Amino acid sequence: MKADLRELRTASARLALQFAGIILALFVVLGGVVYIVVSTGQTEAAKRALADASQVDSVHDAPHDLLVTVILPQGRDISPNMPDGLPDERALQDVAQNGGSITETVVADGRAYLTQTDVRRGKVVQISYGLAEQQEEMGRLLTALIISGVIATVAAALVGLLLARRSMRPMSEALALQRRFVADAGHELRTPLTLLSTRAQLLRRRLSRGGDASADEDVRSGLDEIVDDSRALTEIVEDLLTAADPRQNTDPERVDIGELAAVVARSAEGRAHERDIALTTQATPGAIVTGAPVSLRRMIVALVDNALDHAASRVTIDVSTDRDEVVLAVSDDGPGFGLQDRAFDRFATARAEGATAGRERHYGLGLALVAEVVDRHRGRVTAADRPTGGAEVTVRLPQPSPKGT
């Protein structure tokens, strides 16, 4: 499960970065277009300002945003506060000697000026238009574009991460469901297949004796058991397929948990006898629930198997009713749980405490399957260490309402 989460986070982060990269690239292209359009517009505005001043040939006629230099026979007439670097002596000398018009950008006192030098009414005139404000505006525009780009990229990454996780979560859940189904199938089918193999071997031995009436009866009994095991195996497979596909719904049935527990206990007597474990069942009449009989049987089988795996000498199945609930309690006198909160985790291991400290209890898949079946039947399940020693798993399932009886 943790590996699935890591893969989901990695894939989501990769998709988010790719989405953010695409947004950043688009923003850079859009920002470049905006910057070029604004810069071109400002350049055209500066040229129009110089064109509008084409009749200016005196510093007194020049607007306040223009700097004018006029070459007169008696000397020069220069606008006040002319920065160092203006006028452009080279352009003045060139036009004075060769005539024509020169338009260029001149840097004076660290500021740029669009400068036009030409001859007007027999006088050499140089008009300079300051570009400082335009450059400051372009700087502010560039800063705004950069900040907006960073914000847009971060926002795109976060939104992309959120959307990627939302879109990939169903896929991750489907993969996890598939893995759980494979694990559940392997766990659930192992016991019936083992029983089939064992009974088939016993049947073969009985057949080898031959000619004995009791042997024929044993053969018939063995065949009946194999048929029952095969039917149980088929029911388990169908139940697993239903659990693997939530879209499939099975019609609920009324199930007597006490009778079902008794059936499971009888099938487990042979295993309990082999381990010298006393298996007892107590059931209160009327312990009826509504659900899937196969799933509920799987739940009880898993509880009994878990108890037999860890019991020292005794396993007890107790079925009772409490108000509007059926209570199923399976207890053993084994080492206890140690960490009850991990009892329903898949393949979890906990170390027992108290008198049996140091002994480990491996949960495998059984109790995890119990929790899933209980959840599907809208019930509750808890695991606890018994005060007298051992462990107890308690399942509470709702009884059907009086209208459903």
Coordinates of C-alpha atoms in Angstrom, one line a residue:
M1 CA 0.0 0.0 0.0
K2 CA 2.8 2.4 0.9
A3 CA 4.5 1.6 -2.4
D4 CA 1.3 2.4 -4.3
L5 CA 1.1 5.7 -2.5
R6 CA 4.7 6.5 -3.4
E7 CA 4.0 5.7 -7.0
L8 CA 0.9 7.8 -7.0
R9 CA 2.7 10.8 -5.5
T10 CA 5.6 10.4 -7.9
A11 CA 3.4 10.2 -11.0
S12 CA 1.2 13.1 -9.8
A13 CA 4.3 15.2 -9.1
R14 CA 5.6 14.4 -12.6
L15 CA 2.3 15.3 -14.3
A16 CA 2.1 18.5 -12.2
L17 CA 5.6 19.5 -13.2
Q18 CA 4.8 18.9 -16.9
F19 CA 1.6 20.9 -16.6
A20 CA 3.5 23.7 -14.9
G21 CA 6.2 23.6 -17.6
I22 CA 3.6 23.9 -20.4
I23 CA 1.9 26.8 -18.6
L24 CA 5.3 28.5 -18.1
A25 CA 6.2 28.0 -21.8
L26 CA 2.8 29.5 -22.9
F27 CA 3.2 32.4 -20.4
V28 CA 6.7 33.1 -21.7
V29 CA 5.5 33.2 -25.3
L30 CA 2.5 35.4 -24.3
G31 CA 4.7 37.7 -22.2
G32 CA 7.2 38.0 -25.1
V33 CA 4.4 39.0 -27.4
V34 CA 3.1 41.6 -25.0
Y35 CA 6.6 43.0 -24.3
I36 CA 7.3 43.3 -28.1
V37 CA 4.0 45.0 -28.8
V38 CA 4.4 47.5 -25.9
S39 CA 8.0 48.2 -26.8
T40 CA 7.1 48.7 -30.5
G41 CA 4.2 51.0 -29.5
Q42 CA 6.5 53.1 -27.3
T43 CA 9.1 53.4 -30.1
E44 CA 6.4 54.5 -32.5
A45 CA 5.1 57.1 -30.0
A46 CA 8.6 58.5 -29.6
K47 CA 9.0 58.8 -33.4
R48 CA 5.6 60.5 -33.6
A49 CA 6.7 63.0 -30.9
L50 CA 9.7 63.9 -33.0
A51 CA 7.6 64.1 -36.2
D52 CA 5.2 66.4 -34.4
A53 CA 8.1 68.7 -33.6
S54 CA 9.2 69.0 -37.2
Q55 CA 8.5 72.7 -37.3
V56 CA 10.4 73.4 -34.1
D57 CA 13.6 75.4 -34.8
S58 CA 13.8 77.3 -31.6
V59 CA 14.3 76.3 -28.0
H60 CA 11.4 78.6 -27.0
D61 CA 9.0 76.8 -29.3
A62 CA 9.9 73.3 -28.0
P63 CA 7.5 71.4 -25.7
H64 CA 8.8 70.6 -22.2
D65 CA 9.6 67.0 -23.0
L66 CA 11.9 67.9 -25.9
L67 CA 15.5 69.1 -25.7
V68 CA 16.5 71.3 -28.6
T69 CA 19.8 72.5 -29.9
V70 CA 19.9 75.1 -32.7
I71 CA 23.1 76.1 -34.6
L72 CA 22.9 79.9 -35.3
P73 CA 25.5 82.1 -37.1
Q74 CA 26.2 83.9 -33.8
G75 CA 26.4 80.6 -31.8
R76 CA 24.2 78.0 -30.3
D77 CA 20.8 78.1 -28.7
I78 CA 20.4 75.2 -26.3
S79 CA 17.6 74.1 -24.0
P80 CA 18.3 74.5 -20.3
N81 CA 19.3 71.5 -18.2
M82 CA 20.9 69.8 -21.2
P83 CA 22.4 66.5 -19.8
D84 CA 26.1 65.6 -20.4
G85 CA 26.4 63.8 -23.7
L86 CA 23.9 66.1 -25.5
P87 CA 23.9 67.6 -28.0
D88 CA 25.4 64.9 -30.2
E89 CA 28.3 66.9 -31.7
R90 CA 29.1 64.2 -34.3
A91 CA 25.5 64.3 -35.7
L92 CA 25.5 68.1 -35.7
Q93 CA 28.8 68.3 -37.6
D94 CA 27.7 65.6 -40.1
V95 CA 24.4 67.3 -40.9
A96 CA 26.1 70.8 -41.1
Q97 CA 28.6 69.5 -43.6
N98 CA 26.5 67.0 -45.6
G99 CA 22.9 68.0 -44.9
G100 CA 20.2 65.3 -44.7
S101 CA 18.7 63.9 -41.5
I102 CA 20.1 61.6 -38.8
T103 CA 17.9 59.8 -36.3
E104 CA 19.6 57.8 -33.5
T105 CA 19.4 56.9 -29.8
V106 CA 22.0 58.7 -27.7
V107 CA 22.8 57.9 -24.0
A108 CA 23.4 60.9 -21.9
D109 CA 23.8 60.9 -18.1
G110 CA 22.8 57.2 -18.1
R111 CA 19.5 57.9 -19.9
A112 CA 18.5 57.2 -23.5
Y113 CA 17.3 59.9 -25.8
L114 CA 15.8 59.5 -29.3
T115 CA 17.6 62.2 -31.2
Q116 CA 16.9 63.6 -34.7
T117 CA 19.3 66.0 -36.4
D118 CA 18.3 67.9 -39.6
V119 CA 18.3 71.3 -41.3
R120 CA 15.3 73.5 -40.7
R121 CA 14.9 77.0 -42.4
G122 CA 18.7 77.0 -43.0
K123 CA 19.5 76.2 -39.4
V124 CA 20.9 72.9 -38.1
V125 CA 18.4 71.7 -35.4
Q126 CA 18.8 68.7 -33.1
I127 CA 15.8 67.6 -31.1
S128 CA 16.1 64.9 -28.4
Y129 CA 13.2 63.0 -26.8
G130 CA 13.8 61.3 -23.5
L131 CA 13.1 57.6 -23.3
A132 CA 13.6 57.3 -19.5
E133 CA 9.9 57.1 -18.7
Q134 CA 9.3 54.5 -21.5
Q135 CA 12.2 52.4 -20.2
E136 CA 10.9 52.6 -16.6
E137 CA 7.5 51.5 -17.9
M138 CA 9.1 48.6 -19.8
G139 CA 11.0 47.7 -16.6
R140 CA 7.8 47.7 -14.6
L141 CA 6.1 45.6 -17.3
L142 CA 8.9 43.1 -17.3
T143 CA 8.8 42.8 -13.5
A144 CA 5.1 42.3 -13.6
L145 CA 5.4 39.6 -16.3
I146 CA 8.1 37.8 -14.3
I147 CA 6.1 37.9 -11.0
S148 CA 3.0 36.9 -12.8
G149 CA 4.9 34.0 -14.5
V150 CA 6.2 32.7 -11.2
I151 CA 2.7 32.9 -9.6
A152 CA 1.1 31.3 -12.6
T153 CA 3.7 28.5 -12.6
V154 CA 3.3 27.8 -8.9
A155 CA -0.5 27.9 -9.2
A156 CA -0.3 25.6 -12.3
A157 CA 1.9 23.2 -10.4
L158 CA -0.5 23.1 -7.4
V159 CA -3.6 22.8 -9.5
G160 CA -1.9 20.2 -11.7
L161 CA -0.9 18.2 -8.7
L162 CA -4.5 18.3 -7.3
L163 CA -6.0 17.3 -10.6
A164 CA -3.4 14.6 -11.2
R165 CA -4.1 13.0 -7.9
R166 CA -7.8 13.2 -8.4
S167 CA -7.6 11.7 -11.8
M168 CA -5.1 9.0 -10.8
R169 CA -6.8 8.0 -7.5
P170 CA -9.4 5.8 -9.2
M171 CA -6.6 4.0 -11.1
S172 CA -4.6 3.6 -7.9
E173 CA -7.7 2.2 -6.1
A174 CA -8.3 -0.2 -9.0
L175 CA -4.8 -1.5 -8.9
A176 CA -4.9 -1.8 -5.1
L177 CA -8.3 -3.6 -5.4
Q178 CA -6.7 -6.0 -8.0
R179 CA -3.8 -6.7 -5.7
R180 CA -6.1 -7.3 -2.8
F181 CA -8.2 -9.6 -4.9
V182 CA -5.2 -11.7 -5.9
A183 CA -4.0 -11.9 -2.3
D184 CA -7.5 -12.7 -1.0
A185 CA -8.1 -15.4 -3.6
G186 CA -4.8 -17.0 -2.8
H187 CA -5.6 -16.9 0.9
E188 CA -9.2 -18.1 0.6
L189 CA -8.6 -20.9 -1.9
R190 CA -5.6 -22.4 -0.1
T191 CA -7.7 -24.1 2.7
P192 CA -10.4 -25.6 0.4
L193 CA -7.8 -26.9 -2.0
T194 CA -5.8 -28.4 0.8
L195 CA -8.9 -30.2 2.1
L196 CA -9.7 -31.4 -1.4
S197 CA -6.2 -32.8 -1.8
T198 CA -6.3 -34.5 1.6
R199 CA -9.7 -36.1 1.1
A200 CA -8.8 -37.2 -2.3
Q201 CA -5.7 -39.0 -0.9
L202 CA -7.7 -40.6 1.8
L203 CA -10.3 -41.7 -0.7
R204 CA -7.6 -43.3 -2.8
R205 CA -6.3 -45.2 0.2
R206 CA -9.8 -46.5 1.0
L207 CA -10.3 -47.6 -2.6
S208 CA -7.0 -49.5 -2.5
R209 CA -8.4 -51.7 0.3
G210 CA -11.5 -52.8 -1.8
G211 CA -14.1 -55.4 -1.1
D212 CA -15.0 -54.0 2.3
A213 CA -18.6 -52.7 3.0
S214 CA -17.3 -50.2 5.5
A215 CA -14.7 -49.1 2.9
D216 CA -17.5 -48.5 0.4
E217 CA -19.3 -46.4 3.0
D218 CA -16.1 -44.5 3.6
V219 CA -15.8 -43.9 -0.1
R220 CA -19.3 -42.5 -0.4
S221 CA -18.7 -40.3 2.7
G222 CA -15.4 -39.1 1.2
L223 CA -17.1 -38.3 -2.1
D224 CA -19.8 -36.3 -0.3
E225 CA -17.2 -34.3 1.5
I226 CA -15.3 -33.6 -1.7
V227 CA -18.5 -32.5 -3.4
D228 CA -19.2 -30.2 -0.4
D229 CA -15.7 -28.8 -0.5
S230 CA -16.0 -28.2 -4.2
R231 CA -19.3 -26.4 -3.7
A232 CA -17.7 -24.2 -1.0
L233 CA -14.8 -23.5 -3.3
T234 CA -17.1 -22.3 -6.0
E235 CA -19.0 -20.1 -3.6
I236 CA -15.8 -18.6 -2.3
V237 CA -14.7 -17.8 -5.9
E238 CA -18.0 -16.2 -6.7
D239 CA -17.9 -14.2 -3.5
L240 CA -14.4 -13.0 -4.2
L241 CA -15.5 -11.9 -7.7
T242 CA -18.3 -9.9 -6.2
A243 CA -16.0 -8.3 -3.7
A244 CA -13.6 -7.4 -6.4
D245 CA -16.2 -5.5 -8.5
P246 CA -18.2 -3.1 -6.3
R247 CA -20.7 -2.6 -9.1
Q248 CA -22.0 -6.1 -8.6
N249 CA -24.7 -6.5 -6.0
T250 CA -25.9 -9.7 -4.5
D251 CA -29.4 -10.1 -3.0
P252 CA -29.1 -10.2 0.8
E253 CA -30.4 -13.2 2.7
R254 CA -31.5 -13.9 6.3
V255 CA -28.6 -15.7 7.9
D256 CA -28.6 -17.3 11.4
I257 CA -25.1 -16.6 12.7
G258 CA -25.5 -19.2 15.4
E259 CA -26.3 -22.0 12.9
L260 CA -23.5 -20.8 10.6
A261 CA -21.0 -20.8 13.4
A262 CA -22.0 -24.3 14.3
V263 CA -21.4 -25.5 10.8
V264 CA -18.0 -23.8 10.7
A265 CA -17.1 -25.3 14.1
R266 CA -17.9 -28.8 12.9
S267 CA -15.7 -28.4 9.8
A268 CA -12.9 -27.2 12.0
E269 CA -13.1 -30.0 14.6
G270 CA -10.6 -32.2 12.7
R271 CA -8.0 -29.5 12.8
A272 CA -8.7 -28.7 16.4
H273 CA -8.4 -32.4 17.3
E274 CA -5.0 -32.6 15.6
R275 CA -3.7 -29.8 17.8
D276 CA -5.4 -31.0 21.0
I277 CA -7.5 -27.8 21.1
A278 CA -11.0 -27.9 22.7
L279 CA -13.4 -26.1 20.3
T280 CA -16.7 -25.1 21.9
T281 CA -19.7 -23.2 20.5
Q282 CA -22.5 -21.3 22.3
A283 CA -25.3 -19.7 20.4
T284 CA -28.4 -17.8 21.4
P285 CA -31.4 -18.6 19.2
G286 CA -32.6 -15.8 16.9
A287 CA -29.2 -14.4 16.1
I288 CA -30.4 -13.3 12.6
V289 CA -28.7 -10.9 10.3
T290 CA -29.2 -9.9 6.7
G291 CA -26.3 -10.4 4.3
A292 CA -24.3 -12.7 2.0
P293 CA -24.1 -16.2 3.6
V294 CA -20.8 -17.0 1.8
S295 CA -19.1 -13.8 3.0
L296 CA -20.4 -14.3 6.5
R297 CA -19.1 -17.9 6.5
R298 CA -15.7 -16.7 5.2
M299 CA -15.7 -14.2 8.1
I300 CA -16.4 -16.9 10.7
V301 CA -13.9 -19.3 9.1
A302 CA -11.2 -16.7 9.2
L303 CA -11.9 -15.9 12.9
V304 CA -11.8 -19.6 13.8
D305 CA -8.6 -20.3 11.8
N306 CA -6.9 -17.3 13.4
A307 CA -7.9 -18.5 16.9
L308 CA -6.8 -22.1 16.2
D309 CA -3.4 -20.8 14.9
H310 CA -2.7 -19.1 18.2
A311 CA -4.6 -21.0 20.8
A312 CA -2.8 -23.1 23.4
S313 CA -5.7 -25.4 24.4
R314 CA -9.1 -23.8 24.0
V315 CA -11.1 -21.8 21.4
T316 CA -14.6 -20.6 22.1
I317 CA -17.3 -19.3 19.7
D318 CA -20.0 -17.3 21.4
V319 CA -23.1 -16.0 19.5
S320 CA -25.5 -13.7 21.3
T321 CA -27.8 -10.8 20.7
D322 CA -27.6 -7.3 22.3
R323 CA -30.5 -5.0 21.6
D324 CA -30.6 -4.7 17.8
E325 CA -27.2 -6.3 17.1
V326 CA -25.9 -9.9 16.8
V327 CA -22.6 -10.3 18.7
L328 CA -20.1 -12.9 17.5
A329 CA -17.1 -13.4 19.8
V330 CA -14.3 -15.8 19.0
S331 CA -11.7 -16.2 21.8
D332 CA -8.6 -18.2 22.4
D333 CA -6.1 -18.8 25.2
G334 CA -3.0 -17.9 23.1
P335 CA -0.5 -15.1 23.5
G336 CA -2.9 -12.3 22.9
F337 CA -2.7 -9.5 20.4
G338 CA -0.2 -7.1 21.9
L339 CA -1.1 -4.3 19.5
Q340 CA -4.9 -4.5 18.9
D341 CA -4.9 -1.5 16.5
R342 CA -2.8 -3.5 14.0
A343 CA -4.8 -6.7 14.2
F344 CA -6.8 -6.0 11.0
D345 CA -3.8 -4.8 8.9
R346 CA -2.7 -7.1 6.1
F347 CA 0.4 -9.2 7.0
A348 CA 1.0 -7.3 10.2
T349 CA 3.1 -8.6 13.1
A350 CA 2.8 -7.6 16.7
R351 CA 4.7 -8.7 19.8
A352 CA 2.7 -9.8 22.8
E353 CA 3.0 -8.3 26.2
G354 CA 2.6 -9.4 29.8
A355 CA 3.2 -13.0 30.6
T356 CA 3.8 -14.0 27.0
A357 CA 6.0 -11.0 26.3
G358 CA 8.4 -11.6 23.4
R359 CA 6.1 -13.9 21.5
E360 CA 5.0 -12.6 18.1
R361 CA 1.5 -12.9 16.6
H362 CA 1.3 -12.8 12.8
Y363 CA -2.0 -11.7 11.4
G364 CA -1.7 -12.5 7.7
L365 CA -4.8 -11.8 5.7
G366 CA -7.5 -13.5 7.8
L367 CA -8.5 -10.7 10.1
A368 CA -8.1 -8.1 7.3
L369 CA -10.7 -10.1 5.3
V370 CA -12.9 -10.2 8.5
A371 CA -12.8 -6.4 8.7
E372 CA -13.8 -6.0 5.0
V373 CA -16.7 -8.4 5.3
V374 CA -17.9 -6.7 8.5
D375 CA -17.6 -3.3 6.8
R376 CA -19.7 -4.6 3.8
H377 CA -22.4 -5.7 6.3
R378 CA -22.4 -2.3 8.1
G379 CA -21.0 -3.8 11.3
R380 CA -18.2 -3.3 13.7
V381 CA -15.2 -5.5 14.7
T382 CA -12.8 -5.1 17.6
A383 CA -9.8 -7.1 18.9
A384 CA -8.8 -7.2 22.5
D385 CA -6.6 -9.1 25.0
R386 CA -8.7 -11.0 27.5
P387 CA -8.1 -10.2 31.2
T388 CA -7.6 -14.0 31.9
G389 CA -5.1 -14.3 29.0
G390 CA -5.5 -14.9 25.3
A391 CA -7.3 -12.9 22.6
E392 CA -10.9 -12.2 21.6
V393 CA -12.3 -10.8 18.4
T394 CA -15.8 -9.4 18.7
V395 CA -18.0 -8.8 15.6
R396 CA -21.2 -6.8 15.9
L397 CA -23.7 -6.9 13.0
P398 CA -27.1 -5.1 12.8
Q399 CA -30.2 -7.2 13.0
P400 CA -32.9 -6.7 10.3
S401 CA -35.6 -4.2 11.3
P402 CA -39.0 -5.7 12.2
K403 CA -40.4 -4.6 8.8
G404 CA -37.9 -7.0 7.2
T405 CA -38.8 -10.0 9.3

